[in-house]
Amino acid sequence: TMEALGIEVGMAILNGQKSFTEHPYISGMFKGMEVDMVPCFAVSSAEKIKSSVDRTPYHARYILNNTDPAMRDEMRLMKKFMKGIGTYGAEPHVRGFSGYLCEIITLYYGGFLNALKAVAEWKEGVKLNFGNGEGNFSRVAMIFYDPVDGRRNVASAVHVDTLSRFITAARRYMESPDRRFFFPNKREPFDEKGIRARLDIRGSTLISVSFRRPNVLDDILHSQIWKTESAIEKRLHYYGFDPLRSVHSVTEREVIFVFELATNQLSETYVHEGPVPWVNNADNFLKVWENNPYGAPFILEGRWRVVRKRPFRDAGNMILKEATQLGVGKDMNPNSIIIRDHDETIEHVDKAILTEMLDPRYPWEN
C-alpha cells in the first residue's frame, strides 16, 4: 500500500519518527534541516485527490509556473513577516496562514508591499479569487479560492483574531516600517512581584484550570484546547463571574487554562429575569416565587423579575461541580481537573503566559 511504502521510504531516507495526520508520515532531519516526508497519491488533477496532501504537488507546480525568482523573494518576505507577527501556520495552535496561502496572497497583489497595502484595507469576510473559485463557505474569517481547486478555501484555518492581527500589523508597517515586524525582540516575562502589581492595579483575580494532558496528536490536542477554553469561559460568563481574558499553556503533563475574572466571589443573590406580565405563564412565574425568602417578584423595564439565590458563588467550585457538563474537548478528562486559586496560579503557572495576559502587546511592539 502507499501507506506502507511511504513509511518504508521515509524511514530509509530520514530514519526519523512516525507521525500522523490523515495518514502516517515520517519526520526527521535531512542535511541539517527538519523535514516531513509525507506520501501522496499521484492523481491526474487536483479535483481527484484522495487525501488533502495530494494537492501539494499541484500547489508547488502552480507557484513555480506563475512566478519568477524576484516574486519568490517577495513571497519569502511575506512568510518572514507572518512569522514575525505570529500569524504563520495553519496548525490549530496558530489558526493562521499556511505557507501556500502566504504565497498566493503575495502573488495575487503582485508583491509584498502591494499585498500589505491591500491587507490594510481588509475586513472580516474578505474574498479573493483568481477566477476559478466557486461556492460559499460558512463560518470562516476569509475566503481565498484555491487556484488549483476552485472548490477549496485555502484560508479555512484562519481565525478572525489571526486575520485581525494581520490587518493591524499591515497597517502599522505601512505607517512605520520596522525590522521588528520580521525580527521581534524577545519579551522578558514579568516576575511574580510585577504580576501581582498589575493585578492589584486592575483589581481582578486569577483562577487556573488544569487537565491531565491527553495522549493525542498535537493538532487534535490544540483543537480541543480552544474548544475547552471557550466552553469554560462561556460558563463563567453564564454564572456571572465576568471573565476579562483567558490564556492557556501546554506542558508535558498538563494543559493549563488561566482566566482573569472581575471577581471570583459573587454575592449570595442575583436578579432573575421572568416573563412579560401579559403572557399566559406570567401567573405561573408569580406562583413559583410567591414564598421567595429573598423578596416578592417585581416589574422592571416591562418584565417580572425576582431576587433569587445564586447556584454558585465561587468560580472554582462552579467549574468542579459543572465539570462533566462544560462541553470541553472529548479527550479532556473532567476527573483530572485541578483548580488553582489566585495565589496558586501566580506561583504555579508559567510567567510568560501571565505576562501575555496582563500586557498583551503585539510582537512588533516589544
Short mmCIF file of C-alpha atoms in Angstrom, two decimals:
data_model
loop_
_atom_site.label_atom_id
_atom_site.label_comp_id
_atom_site.label_asym_id
_atom_site.label_seq_id
_atom_site.Cartn_x
_atom_site.Cartn_y
_atom_site.Cartn_z
CA THR A 1 0.00 0.00 0.00
CA MET A 2 1.02 3.64 -0.38
CA GLU A 3 0.96 3.99 3.40
CA ALA A 4 3.43 1.15 3.95
CA LEU A 5 5.65 2.23 1.05
CA GLY A 6 5.68 5.84 2.25
CA ILE A 7 6.75 4.80 5.74
CA GLU A 8 9.42 2.47 4.37
CA VAL A 9 10.93 5.11 2.08
CA GLY A 10 10.68 7.81 4.74
CA MET A 11 12.46 5.72 7.34
CA ALA A 12 15.16 4.70 4.85
CA ILE A 13 15.93 8.33 3.99
CA LEU A 14 15.26 10.17 7.25
CA ASN A 15 15.44 7.42 9.88
CA GLY A 16 13.03 9.64 11.76
CA GLN A 17 9.82 9.47 13.76
CA LYS A 18 6.43 8.27 12.61
CA SER A 19 3.64 10.85 12.89
CA PHE A 20 0.01 11.01 11.78
CA THR A 21 -2.43 13.37 10.10
CA GLU A 22 -4.85 11.86 7.60
CA HIS A 23 -2.31 9.06 7.23
CA PRO A 24 1.17 8.28 8.61
CA TYR A 25 4.28 10.19 7.59
CA ILE A 26 7.90 10.44 8.72
CA SER A 27 9.54 13.43 10.41
CA GLY A 28 13.31 13.68 10.65
CA MET A 29 16.49 15.55 9.78
CA PHE A 30 17.93 15.81 6.26
CA LYS A 31 21.18 17.70 5.67
CA GLY A 32 20.71 19.62 8.90
CA MET A 33 17.09 20.61 8.25
CA GLU A 34 13.85 19.37 9.80
CA VAL A 35 11.88 17.55 7.11
CA ASP A 36 8.48 15.87 6.89
CA MET A 37 8.23 13.14 4.27
CA VAL A 38 4.53 12.75 3.51
CA PRO A 39 3.34 10.20 0.94
CA CYS A 40 0.64 11.22 -1.52
CA PHE A 41 -1.24 9.77 -4.47
CA ALA A 42 -0.27 10.82 -8.00
CA VAL A 43 -3.66 11.97 -9.26
CA SER A 44 -4.46 13.30 -12.72
CA SER A 45 -5.91 16.57 -11.39
CA ALA A 46 -6.36 18.36 -8.09
CA GLU A 47 -10.10 17.68 -8.28
CA LYS A 48 -9.45 13.93 -8.00
CA ILE A 49 -7.46 13.91 -4.77
CA LYS A 50 -7.80 11.07 -2.27
CA SER A 51 -6.23 13.00 0.62
CA SER A 52 -5.57 16.70 1.12
CA VAL A 53 -1.80 16.28 0.74
CA ASP A 54 -2.36 15.09 -2.85
CA ARG A 55 -2.85 18.76 -3.80
CA THR A 56 0.66 19.69 -2.69
CA PRO A 57 2.45 18.84 -5.97
CA TYR A 58 -0.15 20.92 -7.81
CA HIS A 59 0.39 23.81 -5.41
CA ALA A 60 4.17 23.66 -5.91
CA ARG A 61 3.76 23.45 -9.68
CA TYR A 62 1.35 26.38 -9.73
CA ILE A 63 3.74 28.62 -7.79
CA LEU A 64 6.75 27.64 -9.89
CA ASN A 65 4.87 28.14 -13.16
CA ASN A 66 3.47 31.55 -12.19
CA THR A 67 6.43 33.23 -10.53
CA ASP A 68 9.98 34.30 -11.24
CA PRO A 69 12.85 34.42 -8.71
CA ALA A 70 12.03 38.01 -7.76
CA MET A 71 8.41 37.14 -6.91
CA ARG A 72 9.56 34.15 -4.88
CA ASP A 73 11.71 36.52 -2.83
CA GLU A 74 8.60 38.64 -2.26
CA MET A 75 6.84 35.52 -1.00
CA ARG A 76 9.71 34.80 1.37
CA LEU A 77 9.37 38.32 2.75
CA MET A 78 5.68 37.71 3.36
CA LYS A 79 6.36 34.46 5.19
CA LYS A 80 9.01 36.08 7.37
CA PHE A 81 6.61 38.93 8.14
CA MET A 82 3.92 36.42 9.10
CA LYS A 83 6.33 34.54 11.35
CA GLY A 84 7.44 37.77 12.99
CA ILE A 85 3.92 38.91 13.85
CA GLY A 86 2.83 35.44 14.99
CA THR A 87 0.32 34.56 12.27
CA TYR A 88 2.27 31.98 10.26
CA GLY A 89 0.92 28.44 10.19
CA ALA A 90 -2.43 26.77 9.64
CA GLU A 91 -1.97 24.44 12.61
CA PRO A 92 -4.72 24.59 15.26
CA HIS A 93 -2.45 26.20 17.86
CA VAL A 94 -1.81 29.13 15.46
CA ARG A 95 -5.06 29.27 13.45
CA GLY A 96 -3.22 31.31 10.86
CA PHE A 97 -1.85 31.48 7.34
CA SER A 98 -0.23 28.47 5.70
CA GLY A 99 2.89 28.90 3.60
CA TYR A 100 0.89 28.36 0.43
CA LEU A 101 -1.68 30.97 1.48
CA CYS A 102 1.14 33.47 2.08
CA GLU A 103 2.45 32.73 -1.40
CA ILE A 104 -0.83 33.19 -3.25
CA ILE A 105 -1.70 36.37 -1.30
CA THR A 106 1.64 37.83 -2.40
CA LEU A 107 1.10 36.65 -5.97
CA TYR A 108 -2.48 37.96 -6.07
CA TYR A 109 -1.38 41.50 -5.22
CA GLY A 110 1.88 41.43 -7.16
CA GLY A 111 4.37 41.66 -4.32
CA PHE A 112 4.90 42.01 -0.58
CA LEU A 113 4.34 45.75 -0.16
CA ASN A 114 1.40 45.81 -2.56
CA ALA A 115 -0.14 42.98 -0.54
CA LEU A 116 0.31 44.77 2.79
CA LYS A 117 -1.19 47.92 1.33
CA ALA A 118 -4.26 45.92 0.30
CA VAL A 119 -4.44 43.94 3.54
CA ALA A 120 -4.53 47.21 5.49
CA GLU A 121 -7.98 47.75 3.93
CA TRP A 122 -9.28 44.23 4.52
CA LYS A 123 -12.10 43.37 6.88
CA GLU A 124 -13.64 40.13 8.07
CA GLY A 125 -15.16 38.19 5.19
CA VAL A 126 -12.63 39.30 2.56
CA LYS A 127 -12.89 37.10 -0.53
CA LEU A 128 -10.06 36.57 -3.03
CA ASN A 129 -10.34 34.66 -6.29
CA PHE A 130 -8.04 34.17 -9.26
CA GLY A 131 -11.19 33.50 -11.28
CA ASN A 132 -11.72 29.78 -10.90
CA GLY A 133 -13.35 29.74 -7.46
CA GLU A 134 -16.94 28.91 -6.75
CA GLY A 135 -19.22 28.15 -3.83
CA ASN A 136 -19.80 29.63 -0.41
CA PHE A 137 -18.13 28.75 2.85
CA SER A 138 -19.88 29.34 6.15
CA ARG A 139 -18.33 30.45 9.43
CA VAL A 140 -14.94 31.45 8.03
CA ALA A 141 -13.00 34.66 8.60
CA MET A 142 -11.88 34.94 4.98
CA ILE A 143 -12.01 33.09 1.68
CA PHE A 144 -9.27 32.54 -0.86
CA TYR A 145 -10.34 30.09 -3.54
CA ASP A 146 -7.56 27.65 -4.33
CA PRO A 147 -6.28 28.38 -7.85
CA VAL A 148 -5.68 24.66 -8.43
CA ASP A 149 -9.03 23.53 -6.95
CA GLY A 150 -11.68 26.23 -7.01
CA ARG A 151 -13.94 24.30 -4.63
CA ARG A 152 -11.48 24.67 -1.75
CA ASN A 153 -10.92 27.61 0.60
CA VAL A 154 -7.18 27.87 1.25
CA ALA A 155 -7.89 30.23 4.17
CA SER A 156 -10.29 27.93 6.03
CA ALA A 157 -7.92 27.64 9.02
CA VAL A 158 -7.62 31.41 9.55
CA HIS A 159 -9.34 32.58 12.72
CA VAL A 160 -10.85 36.07 12.89
CA ASP A 161 -8.37 37.01 15.64
CA THR A 162 -5.41 35.99 13.47
CA LEU A 163 -6.88 37.83 10.49
CA SER A 164 -7.33 40.91 12.67
CA ARG A 165 -3.72 40.74 13.83
CA PHE A 166 -2.51 40.53 10.21
CA ILE A 167 -4.62 43.53 9.21
CA THR A 168 -3.35 45.52 12.20
CA ALA A 169 0.28 44.61 11.50
CA ALA A 170 -0.10 45.57 7.83
CA ARG A 171 -1.48 48.97 8.81
CA ARG A 172 1.26 49.61 11.34
CA TYR A 173 4.00 48.51 8.96
CA MET A 174 2.73 50.73 6.16
CA GLU A 175 2.65 53.64 8.62
CA SER A 176 6.11 52.95 10.04
CA PRO A 177 8.24 50.10 8.63
CA ASP A 178 10.44 48.44 11.24
CA ARG A 179 12.64 45.33 11.35
CA ARG A 180 10.77 44.21 14.49
CA PHE A 181 7.91 43.05 12.27
CA PHE A 182 10.33 40.46 10.88
CA PHE A 183 12.63 40.01 13.88
CA PRO A 184 10.66 40.83 17.04
CA ASN A 185 12.59 41.48 20.22
CA LYS A 186 12.44 38.75 22.81
CA ARG A 187 9.98 39.59 25.52
CA GLU A 188 11.05 39.30 29.13
CA PRO A 189 8.23 37.98 31.32
CA PHE A 190 7.21 39.81 34.47
CA ASP A 191 8.39 38.37 37.74
CA GLU A 192 5.92 37.46 40.47
CA LYS A 193 6.11 40.93 42.00
CA GLY A 194 5.36 42.56 38.65
CA ILE A 195 2.42 40.26 38.01
CA ARG A 196 0.90 40.97 41.42
CA ALA A 197 1.38 44.71 40.97
CA ARG A 198 -0.51 44.71 37.67
CA LEU A 199 -3.31 42.60 39.07
CA ASP A 200 -3.61 44.97 42.03
CA ILE A 201 -3.98 47.90 39.62
CA ARG A 202 -6.66 46.05 37.65
CA GLY A 203 -8.49 44.86 40.75
CA SER A 204 -9.02 41.46 39.14
CA THR A 205 -8.36 37.92 40.28
CA LEU A 206 -6.93 34.82 38.60
CA ILE A 207 -8.09 31.25 38.54
CA SER A 208 -6.48 28.40 36.64
CA VAL A 209 -7.99 25.12 35.50
CA SER A 210 -5.65 22.23 34.69
CA PHE A 211 -6.41 18.97 32.91
CA ARG A 212 -4.12 15.99 32.59
CA ARG A 213 -2.65 16.21 29.10
CA PRO A 214 -4.40 13.68 26.85
CA ASN A 215 -2.30 11.35 24.73
CA VAL A 216 -3.44 12.57 21.31
CA LEU A 217 -1.80 14.17 18.28
CA ASP A 218 -0.84 17.82 18.71
CA ASP A 219 -3.31 19.06 16.07
CA ILE A 220 -6.16 17.23 17.80
CA LEU A 221 -4.98 18.44 21.19
CA HIS A 222 -4.88 22.11 20.22
CA SER A 223 -8.30 21.96 18.58
CA GLN A 224 -9.67 20.59 21.84
CA ILE A 225 -7.79 23.23 23.85
CA TRP A 226 -9.54 26.07 22.02
CA LYS A 227 -12.90 24.34 22.44
CA THR A 228 -12.29 23.77 26.16
CA GLU A 229 -11.14 27.33 26.81
CA SER A 230 -14.21 28.72 25.08
CA ALA A 231 -16.55 26.34 26.94
CA ILE A 232 -15.21 27.27 30.38
CA GLU A 233 -15.24 30.98 29.54
CA LYS A 234 -18.88 30.80 28.44
CA ARG A 235 -19.85 29.01 31.64
CA LEU A 236 -18.05 31.64 33.73
CA HIS A 237 -20.00 34.34 31.87
CA TYR A 238 -23.25 32.46 32.35
CA TYR A 239 -22.87 32.34 36.12
CA GLY A 240 -21.79 35.98 36.41
CA PHE A 241 -18.04 35.75 37.06
CA ASP A 242 -17.23 38.14 34.18
CA PRO A 243 -14.02 36.71 32.69
CA LEU A 244 -11.87 39.51 31.31
CA ARG A 245 -9.24 37.49 29.45
CA SER A 246 -8.01 33.94 29.16
CA VAL A 247 -4.81 32.21 28.06
CA HIS A 248 -3.56 28.64 28.02
CA SER A 249 -0.33 26.68 28.02
CA VAL A 250 0.67 23.06 27.50
CA THR A 251 3.32 21.15 29.42
CA GLU A 252 4.39 17.53 29.18
CA ARG A 253 1.89 16.60 31.89
CA GLU A 254 -0.96 19.07 31.82
CA VAL A 255 -2.99 21.59 29.88
CA ILE A 256 -3.49 24.79 31.87
CA PHE A 257 -6.16 27.43 31.31
CA VAL A 258 -5.89 30.76 33.13
CA PHE A 259 -8.85 33.09 33.47
CA GLU A 260 -8.73 36.65 34.71
CA LEU A 261 -12.01 37.37 36.46
CA ALA A 262 -13.62 40.60 37.55
CA THR A 263 -14.42 38.70 40.73
CA ASN A 264 -14.00 35.17 41.99
CA GLN A 265 -16.61 35.52 44.75
CA LEU A 266 -20.15 36.63 43.99
CA SER A 267 -22.96 37.87 46.20
CA GLU A 268 -25.44 35.44 47.71
CA THR A 269 -28.21 36.58 45.36
CA TYR A 270 -28.85 37.92 41.87
CA VAL A 271 -31.80 39.24 39.85
CA HIS A 272 -33.52 36.53 37.84
CA GLU A 273 -35.47 37.68 34.77
CA GLY A 274 -39.00 36.41 34.22
CA PRO A 275 -41.71 36.86 31.57
CA VAL A 276 -43.53 40.00 30.49
CA PRO A 277 -46.74 40.48 32.54
CA TRP A 278 -49.21 39.94 29.68
CA VAL A 279 -48.26 36.39 28.67
CA ASN A 280 -50.11 33.33 29.97
CA ASN A 281 -47.22 31.96 32.02
CA ALA A 282 -46.75 35.21 33.98
CA ASP A 283 -49.10 33.97 36.70
CA ASN A 284 -47.16 30.71 36.93
CA PHE A 285 -43.97 32.71 37.48
CA LEU A 286 -45.62 34.63 40.33
CA LYS A 287 -46.90 31.42 41.89
CA VAL A 288 -43.46 29.78 41.79
CA TRP A 289 -41.88 32.72 43.58
CA GLU A 290 -44.71 33.76 45.93
CA ASN A 291 -42.88 32.49 49.05
CA ASN A 292 -39.42 33.52 47.94
CA PRO A 293 -37.30 34.21 51.07
CA TYR A 294 -35.39 36.95 49.23
CA GLY A 295 -38.45 39.04 48.38
CA ALA A 296 -41.51 39.14 46.14
CA PRO A 297 -41.30 39.46 42.34
CA PHE A 298 -41.26 42.98 40.89
CA ILE A 299 -41.61 44.60 37.47
CA LEU A 300 -38.62 46.35 35.93
CA GLU A 301 -38.43 47.53 32.32
CA GLY A 302 -41.55 45.62 31.39
CA ARG A 303 -40.62 42.20 32.80
CA TRP A 304 -41.21 40.32 36.02
CA ARG A 305 -38.03 39.85 37.98
CA VAL A 306 -37.14 38.29 41.29
CA VAL A 307 -34.12 38.21 43.58
CA ARG A 308 -33.01 34.61 43.99
CA LYS A 309 -30.10 32.64 45.41
CA ARG A 310 -27.15 32.01 43.12
CA PRO A 311 -26.37 28.39 42.26
CA PHE A 312 -22.64 29.17 42.64
CA ARG A 313 -20.76 31.94 44.40
CA ASP A 314 -17.23 30.61 43.87
CA ALA A 315 -15.82 30.17 40.33
CA GLY A 316 -13.63 27.20 41.17
CA ASN A 317 -16.45 25.37 42.90
CA MET A 318 -18.69 26.01 39.89
CA ILE A 319 -16.15 24.53 37.47
CA LEU A 320 -15.67 21.42 39.60
CA LYS A 321 -19.42 20.87 40.04
CA GLU A 322 -20.16 21.53 36.35
CA ALA A 323 -17.09 19.69 35.03
CA THR A 324 -18.96 16.96 33.17
CA GLN A 325 -21.34 19.48 31.58
CA LEU A 326 -18.88 22.13 30.44
CA GLY A 327 -18.62 20.85 26.87
CA VAL A 328 -14.84 20.51 26.91
CA GLY A 329 -12.78 18.64 24.31
CA LYS A 330 -13.66 14.96 24.24
CA ASP A 331 -10.19 13.83 25.37
CA MET A 332 -10.02 16.31 28.25
CA ASN A 333 -10.81 14.23 31.33
CA PRO A 334 -13.07 16.19 33.73
CA ASN A 335 -11.98 13.89 36.56
CA SER A 336 -8.40 15.15 36.18
CA ILE A 337 -9.28 18.82 36.79
CA ILE A 338 -7.18 20.76 39.27
CA ILE A 339 -8.35 24.24 40.29
CA ARG A 340 -5.77 26.76 41.50
CA ASP A 341 -6.78 30.00 43.16
CA HIS A 342 -5.26 33.43 42.61
CA ASP A 343 -2.05 32.95 44.60
CA GLU A 344 -1.53 29.35 43.49
CA THR A 345 -1.94 30.37 39.86
CA ILE A 346 0.68 33.11 40.15
CA GLU A 347 3.10 30.69 41.79
CA HIS A 348 2.49 27.67 39.54
CA VAL A 349 1.78 28.96 36.04
CA ASP A 350 4.45 29.97 33.51
CA LYS A 351 5.11 33.69 33.97
CA ALA A 352 5.31 34.15 30.19
CA ILE A 353 1.62 33.41 29.62
CA LEU A 354 0.60 35.53 32.62
CA THR A 355 2.62 38.36 31.09
CA GLU A 356 0.85 37.81 27.77
CA MET A 357 -2.48 38.11 29.57
CA LEU A 358 -1.66 41.22 31.58
CA ASP A 359 0.30 43.10 28.91
CA PRO A 360 -0.99 41.93 25.51
CA ARG A 361 1.35 43.87 23.27
CA TYR A 362 1.99 42.52 19.79
CA PRO A 363 5.43 41.13 18.86
CA TRP A 364 6.42 44.22 16.86
CA GLU A 365 5.69 46.44 19.87
CA ASN A 366 8.26 44.80 22.17
#
